[in-house]
Amino acid sequence: MSDVLTAPYVLEYTYKRSTGPIIGRFFSALRDRRIEGVRCKSGRVLVPPQECDPETGESLSEFVSVGPAGVVTTWAWEADPRPKHPLQTPFAWALIKLDGADTALLSVVDVPTESTMKSGLRVRPRWRAERIGEMRDIECFEVAT
Amino acid sequence: MSDAVKLFKAPIRLEYTIPAGRATSRFCRGLASGRLYGQRCPECKKVNVPPRGACPTCGVPTEEEVLLPDSGTITTFCIINIAFAAQALELPYACASILLDGADSTLFHLIQEVPVAEIRMGMRVRAVWAENKLASLEAIRHFKPTGEPDALASIEGHF
């Protein structure tokens, strides 16, 4: 209805969250262009690391360097990125199992076309130039050559 | 190596476009032309401002428009002493519920041009309009005391 006025309205919560010791170390490593996982009692390596063993509930603290390259286990194509998406050109959301890891990390893959994407595709991280110790220090993954 | 990361930013941001609704749109357009419009309830006859298109007491649609003066009486107020993120005014400052003359509900706005310690219930105030009036309550810069005698009796039942 043209006689009804509209107005923009922004609701924003500017939270800062504490990382805890395990994700804190994971983020600190990202700042140094390294990716670390944590080893469970069963020997499996979790990436991103968790504070507790998902099977036994025990505290975990044995860090293991993984990657930085890995393989895409599964993916979804984003044809029309929105303003807050990590990339502004079409890209793939992907679960990526890094070398030495037993779980997959959620990230994005920058490839020119959807047809490039496939499970098993080998990718490596593209690091952000200015890293501050957060997930977006990995700008995206790209095809490993 | 710099210190270990302990915090990360996790903002939540929601961007809306809010339609004001017909009654509030008419009220806002009135403000842009320097006028305050309320709506009278056909059942209880009370005049609500800002109008919402329905009576908050009776729940019936309200159509009848009432032009109100830009003077009124403070029913209650709040003095802001503590700084906050989006603070635009110098501290301390005051906001008040203002019962416009002829209205039965209150309008919330700033009270300026008076030391906050002198603001009181029953104080008579008048709108100070902005030069460039937007179609919003910002068309009124603030309310200021008129200097008339207090009118506590006129706001009975409104605080």
Tab-separated table of C-alpha atoms in Angstrom:
chain	number	residue	atom	x	y	z
A	1	MET	CA	0.000	0.000	0.000
A	2	SER	CA	1.520	3.258	-1.123
A	3	ASP	CA	0.042	5.249	1.774
A	4	VAL	CA	2.017	3.230	4.324
A	5	LEU	CA	5.455	4.517	5.306
A	6	THR	CA	8.325	2.146	5.837
A	7	ALA	CA	11.573	2.602	7.695
A	8	PRO	CA	14.805	0.650	7.973
A	9	TYR	CA	15.398	-0.919	11.349
A	10	VAL	CA	18.562	-2.672	12.478
A	11	LEU	CA	18.690	-4.934	15.491
A	12	GLU	CA	22.260	-5.739	16.435
A	13	TYR	CA	23.875	-7.562	19.327
A	14	THR	CA	27.611	-6.867	19.300
A	15	TYR	CA	28.607	-9.956	21.251
A	16	LYS	CA	32.118	-11.075	22.000
A	17	ARG	CA	32.365	-14.694	23.042
A	18	SER	CA	35.103	-16.423	24.986
A	19	THR	CA	36.812	-19.217	23.098
A	20	GLY	CA	37.768	-21.504	25.960
A	21	PRO	CA	41.252	-23.048	25.976
A	22	ILE	CA	40.842	-25.460	23.044
A	23	ILE	CA	39.252	-23.181	20.426
A	24	GLY	CA	41.508	-20.393	21.732
A	25	ARG	CA	44.538	-22.444	20.765
A	26	PHE	CA	42.922	-23.444	17.434
A	27	PHE	CA	42.311	-19.758	16.594
A	28	SER	CA	45.811	-18.759	17.729
A	29	ALA	CA	47.244	-21.367	15.330
A	30	LEU	CA	45.114	-20.029	12.446
A	31	ARG	CA	46.700	-16.640	13.050
A	32	ASP	CA	50.057	-18.363	12.387
A	33	ARG	CA	48.703	-20.137	9.273
A	34	ARG	CA	48.523	-23.488	10.999
A	35	ILE	CA	45.559	-25.785	11.548
A	36	GLU	CA	45.459	-27.893	14.685
A	37	GLY	CA	43.175	-30.693	15.766
A	38	VAL	CA	42.928	-32.611	19.000
A	39	ARG	CA	43.442	-36.336	19.446
A	40	CYS	CA	40.755	-38.405	21.185
A	41	LYS	CA	41.416	-41.364	23.430
A	42	SER	CA	40.566	-43.650	20.515
A	43	GLY	CA	43.267	-42.007	18.397
A	44	ARG	CA	40.855	-40.117	16.119
A	45	VAL	CA	41.787	-36.512	15.382
A	46	LEU	CA	38.998	-33.938	15.635
A	47	VAL	CA	39.166	-30.750	13.532
A	48	PRO	CA	38.032	-28.278	14.691
A	49	PRO	CA	39.177	-29.487	18.119
A	50	GLN	CA	36.737	-30.095	20.944
A	51	GLU	CA	37.215	-29.795	24.698
A	52	CYS	CA	35.758	-33.207	25.459
A	53	ASP	CA	36.019	-36.645	23.859
A	54	PRO	CA	32.677	-37.179	22.089
A	55	GLU	CA	32.764	-40.898	23.011
A	56	THR	CA	34.023	-40.914	26.604
A	57	GLY	CA	33.482	-37.328	27.742
A	58	GLU	CA	37.088	-37.075	28.962
A	59	SER	CA	38.954	-33.756	28.653
A	60	LEU	CA	41.160	-33.547	25.585
A	61	SER	CA	44.472	-31.708	25.310
A	62	GLU	CA	46.761	-33.509	22.822
A	63	PHE	CA	47.039	-31.151	19.863
A	64	VAL	CA	48.006	-32.424	16.413
A	65	SER	CA	48.954	-30.380	13.358
A	66	VAL	CA	46.801	-31.252	10.354
A	67	GLY	CA	46.508	-30.216	6.724
A	68	PRO	CA	46.750	-27.571	5.582
A	69	ALA	CA	45.439	-29.361	2.449
A	70	GLY	CA	42.604	-31.842	2.476
A	71	VAL	CA	39.721	-33.291	0.476
A	72	VAL	CA	36.119	-32.215	0.034
A	73	THR	CA	33.789	-34.822	1.534
A	74	THR	CA	30.530	-33.098	0.606
A	75	TRP	CA	29.461	-29.703	-0.672
A	76	ALA	CA	26.600	-27.401	-1.679
A	77	TRP	CA	26.718	-24.749	-4.391
A	78	GLU	CA	25.945	-21.124	-3.571
A	79	ALA	CA	24.985	-19.563	-6.915
A	80	ASP	CA	23.824	-16.232	-5.556
A	81	PRO	CA	25.968	-15.064	-2.618
A	82	ARG	CA	24.373	-12.646	-0.184
A	83	PRO	CA	26.157	-9.549	1.192
A	84	LYS	CA	27.402	-11.235	4.380
A	85	HIS	CA	28.620	-14.412	2.700
A	86	PRO	CA	32.385	-15.043	2.848
A	87	LEU	CA	32.763	-14.704	-0.934
A	88	GLN	CA	30.880	-12.432	-3.314
A	89	THR	CA	31.266	-14.659	-6.375
A	90	PRO	CA	29.479	-18.038	-6.637
A	91	PHE	CA	31.206	-20.568	-4.363
A	92	ALA	CA	30.723	-23.915	-2.616
A	93	TRP	CA	30.050	-24.543	1.042
A	94	ALA	CA	32.029	-27.655	1.798
A	95	LEU	CA	32.998	-30.118	4.486
A	96	ILE	CA	36.740	-30.632	4.146
A	97	LYS	CA	38.691	-33.473	5.731
A	98	LEU	CA	42.193	-32.153	6.216
A	99	ASP	CA	45.206	-34.444	5.913
A	100	GLY	CA	45.662	-36.187	9.262
A	101	ALA	CA	42.142	-35.400	10.478
A	102	ASP	CA	39.278	-37.843	11.021
A	103	THR	CA	36.480	-35.249	10.967
A	104	ALA	CA	35.614	-32.606	8.395
A	105	LEU	CA	35.771	-28.836	8.799
A	106	LEU	CA	33.034	-26.597	7.377
A	107	SER	CA	34.418	-23.919	5.074
A	108	VAL	CA	33.965	-22.522	1.587
A	109	VAL	CA	35.709	-23.372	-1.669
A	110	ASP	CA	36.425	-20.754	-4.300
A	111	VAL	CA	36.148	-22.420	-7.702
A	112	PRO	CA	35.186	-20.820	-11.018
A	113	THR	CA	32.230	-23.097	-11.767
A	114	GLU	CA	29.984	-25.581	-10.035
A	115	SER	CA	31.229	-28.314	-12.385
A	116	THR	CA	34.687	-28.057	-10.778
A	117	MET	CA	33.273	-29.220	-7.449
A	118	LYS	CA	33.206	-32.887	-6.563
A	119	SER	CA	33.600	-35.044	-3.497
A	120	GLY	CA	37.254	-36.007	-3.223
A	121	LEU	CA	38.456	-32.701	-4.716
A	122	ARG	CA	41.799	-31.789	-3.196
A	123	VAL	CA	41.874	-28.278	-1.729
A	124	ARG	CA	44.156	-26.066	0.319
A	125	PRO	CA	43.451	-22.983	2.409
A	126	ARG	CA	43.839	-19.440	1.135
A	127	TRP	CA	44.882	-17.402	4.150
A	128	ARG	CA	43.653	-13.917	4.822
A	129	ALA	CA	46.497	-11.399	4.662
A	130	GLU	CA	45.649	-9.863	8.050
A	131	ARG	CA	44.845	-12.630	10.497
A	132	ILE	CA	43.464	-11.917	13.959
A	133	GLY	CA	42.761	-15.396	15.317
A	134	GLU	CA	39.282	-16.352	14.147
A	135	MET	CA	37.635	-18.708	11.664
A	136	ARG	CA	37.733	-16.158	8.840
A	137	ASP	CA	41.535	-16.187	8.943
A	138	ILE	CA	40.934	-18.948	6.406
A	139	GLU	CA	39.507	-16.809	3.616
A	140	CYS	CA	38.410	-19.951	1.761
A	141	PHE	CA	39.822	-23.113	0.267
A	142	GLU	CA	40.976	-23.363	-3.334
A	143	VAL	CA	41.906	-26.236	-5.622
A	144	ALA	CA	45.311	-27.661	-4.662
A	145	THR	CA	47.645	-27.837	-7.644
B	1	MET	CA	54.299	-14.830	19.222
B	2	SER	CA	51.396	-12.711	20.382
B	3	ASP	CA	49.082	-13.767	23.201
B	4	ALA	CA	46.725	-16.721	22.833
B	5	VAL	CA	43.273	-15.861	21.507
B	6	LYS	CA	40.669	-15.751	24.280
B	7	LEU	CA	37.787	-13.863	22.655
B	8	PHE	CA	36.174	-13.599	19.261
B	9	LYS	CA	33.530	-11.354	17.826
B	10	ALA	CA	30.163	-13.018	17.247
B	11	PRO	CA	27.771	-10.221	16.335
B	12	ILE	CA	24.160	-10.878	15.445
B	13	ARG	CA	22.678	-8.331	13.070
B	14	LEU	CA	19.140	-8.312	11.707
B	15	GLU	CA	18.179	-5.750	9.084
B	16	TYR	CA	14.469	-5.094	8.811
B	17	THR	CA	12.228	-2.843	6.769
B	18	ILE	CA	9.319	-1.967	8.997
B	19	PRO	CA	5.986	-0.826	7.560
B	20	ALA	CA	4.480	1.710	9.934
B	21	GLY	CA	0.846	0.790	9.246
B	22	ARG	CA	-1.815	3.222	8.052
B	23	ALA	CA	-2.536	5.014	11.352
B	24	THR	CA	1.120	5.549	12.261
B	25	SER	CA	1.894	6.607	8.670
B	26	ARG	CA	-0.766	9.335	8.910
B	27	PHE	CA	0.617	10.366	12.306
B	28	CYS	CA	4.170	10.559	10.878
B	29	ARG	CA	3.044	12.567	7.833
B	30	GLY	CA	1.270	14.923	10.242
B	31	LEU	CA	4.534	15.390	12.133
B	32	ALA	CA	6.286	16.276	8.855
B	33	SER	CA	3.816	19.135	8.457
B	34	GLY	CA	4.080	20.202	12.103
B	35	ARG	CA	0.812	18.662	13.310
B	36	LEU	CA	0.008	16.032	15.916
B	37	TYR	CA	-2.874	13.704	15.111
B	38	GLY	CA	-4.490	11.245	17.499
B	39	GLN	CA	-7.398	8.879	16.950
B	40	ARG	CA	-10.605	8.745	19.007
B	41	CYS	CA	-12.042	5.370	19.993
B	42	PRO	CA	-15.703	5.047	18.907
B	43	GLU	CA	-16.509	3.104	22.106
B	44	CYS	CA	-14.623	4.629	25.048
B	45	LYS	CA	-14.126	8.025	23.313
B	46	LYS	CA	-10.515	8.173	24.479
B	47	VAL	CA	-7.993	9.853	22.176
B	48	ASN	CA	-4.872	7.800	21.583
B	49	VAL	CA	-1.618	9.358	20.413
B	50	PRO	CA	0.418	8.051	18.682
B	51	PRO	CA	-2.566	6.337	17.029
B	52	ARG	CA	-2.318	2.633	16.285
B	53	GLY	CA	-5.465	2.112	14.231
B	54	ALA	CA	-7.153	0.308	17.094
B	55	CYS	CA	-8.055	1.235	20.657
B	56	PRO	CA	-5.657	-0.422	23.109
B	57	THR	CA	-8.460	-0.610	25.713
B	58	CYS	CA	-11.456	-1.691	23.615
B	59	GLY	CA	-9.664	-3.413	20.738
B	60	VAL	CA	-11.971	-1.838	18.149
B	61	PRO	CA	-10.703	-0.108	14.988
B	62	THR	CA	-10.241	3.654	15.352
B	63	GLU	CA	-10.908	5.939	12.392
B	64	GLU	CA	-11.766	9.398	13.725
B	65	GLU	CA	-8.760	11.684	13.550
B	66	VAL	CA	-8.244	14.381	16.178
B	67	LEU	CA	-5.816	17.278	15.725
B	68	LEU	CA	-4.031	17.853	19.013
B	69	PRO	CA	-2.103	20.877	20.273
B	70	ASP	CA	1.637	20.536	20.815
B	71	SER	CA	1.356	21.326	24.514
B	72	GLY	CA	0.847	18.924	27.373
B	73	THR	CA	1.732	17.835	30.887
B	74	ILE	CA	4.515	15.524	32.102
B	75	THR	CA	3.014	12.430	33.725
B	76	THR	CA	6.282	10.693	34.498
B	77	PHE	CA	9.928	11.025	33.510
B	78	CYS	CA	13.343	9.416	33.582
B	79	ILE	CA	16.759	11.062	33.943
B	80	ILE	CA	19.526	9.318	32.015
B	81	ASN	CA	22.841	9.549	33.893
B	82	ILE	CA	24.782	6.630	32.461
B	83	ALA	CA	26.663	6.663	29.150
B	84	PHE	CA	25.792	4.003	26.552
B	85	ALA	CA	26.932	2.992	23.066
B	86	ALA	CA	24.516	4.956	20.862
B	87	GLN	CA	24.188	7.940	23.209
B	88	ALA	CA	23.676	11.137	21.215
B	89	LEU	CA	22.946	13.690	23.948
B	90	GLU	CA	25.034	15.148	26.718
B	91	LEU	CA	24.406	13.586	30.137
B	92	PRO	CA	22.355	13.966	32.185
B	93	TYR	CA	19.218	14.331	30.104
B	94	ALA	CA	15.577	13.473	30.579
B	95	CYS	CA	12.814	11.653	28.737
B	96	ALA	CA	9.196	11.986	29.766
B	97	SER	CA	5.735	10.660	29.132
B	98	ILE	CA	3.723	13.672	28.027
B	99	LEU	CA	-0.067	13.831	28.120
B	100	LEU	CA	-0.928	16.186	25.264
B	101	ASP	CA	-3.889	18.470	25.959
B	102	GLY	CA	-6.972	16.656	24.731
B	103	ALA	CA	-5.292	13.225	24.577
B	104	ASP	CA	-5.865	10.231	26.832
B	105	SER	CA	-2.590	8.425	26.222
B	106	THR	CA	0.945	9.697	26.601
B	107	LEU	CA	3.697	10.420	24.111
B	108	PHE	CA	7.314	9.705	25.009
B	109	HIS	CA	9.862	12.401	24.182
B	110	LEU	CA	12.889	14.385	25.354
B	111	ILE	CA	12.631	17.270	27.793
B	112	GLN	CA	15.275	19.955	27.246
B	113	GLU	CA	16.004	23.640	27.970
B	114	VAL	CA	15.584	23.046	31.706
B	115	PRO	CA	17.935	21.643	34.385
B	116	VAL	CA	16.988	17.994	34.874
B	117	ALA	CA	16.594	18.567	38.634
B	118	GLU	CA	13.657	20.906	37.936
B	119	ILE	CA	11.681	18.392	35.854
B	120	ARG	CA	8.614	17.128	37.731
B	121	MET	CA	5.297	15.386	37.294
B	122	GLY	CA	2.623	17.905	36.362
B	123	MET	CA	5.085	20.239	34.630
B	124	ARG	CA	3.619	21.953	31.563
B	125	VAL	CA	5.602	21.553	28.352
B	126	ARG	CA	5.414	22.435	24.666
B	127	ALA	CA	7.042	20.902	21.571
B	128	VAL	CA	10.078	22.541	19.978
B	129	TRP	CA	9.842	21.601	16.303
B	130	ALA	CA	12.785	20.879	14.033
B	131	GLU	CA	13.332	23.176	11.061
B	132	ASN	CA	13.440	20.276	8.640
B	133	LYS	CA	10.618	18.046	9.756
B	134	LEU	CA	10.983	14.364	8.929
B	135	ALA	CA	7.969	12.073	8.903
B	136	SER	CA	8.907	10.757	12.331
B	137	LEU	CA	8.958	11.820	15.984
B	138	GLU	CA	12.282	13.485	15.192
B	139	ALA	CA	10.184	16.273	13.637
B	140	ILE	CA	9.921	17.393	17.267
B	141	ARG	CA	13.386	18.153	18.627
B	142	HIS	CA	12.219	18.004	22.212
B	143	PHE	CA	9.666	19.465	24.608
B	144	LYS	CA	10.468	22.405	26.869
B	145	PRO	CA	8.681	23.914	29.879
B	146	THR	CA	6.048	26.553	29.077
B	147	GLY	CA	6.332	28.297	32.439
B	148	GLU	CA	2.618	27.775	33.151
B	149	PRO	CA	1.602	26.600	36.644
B	150	ASP	CA	1.865	22.828	37.171
B	151	ALA	CA	-1.220	20.802	36.278
B	152	LEU	CA	-0.954	17.712	38.495
B	153	ALA	CA	-4.730	17.295	38.687
B	154	SER	CA	-5.030	17.026	34.891
B	155	ILE	CA	-2.864	13.924	34.774
B	156	GLU	CA	-4.628	11.977	37.521
B	157	GLY	CA	-4.897	8.344	36.522
B	158	HIS	CA	-2.024	8.631	34.019
B	159	PHE	CA	0.902	7.592	36.222
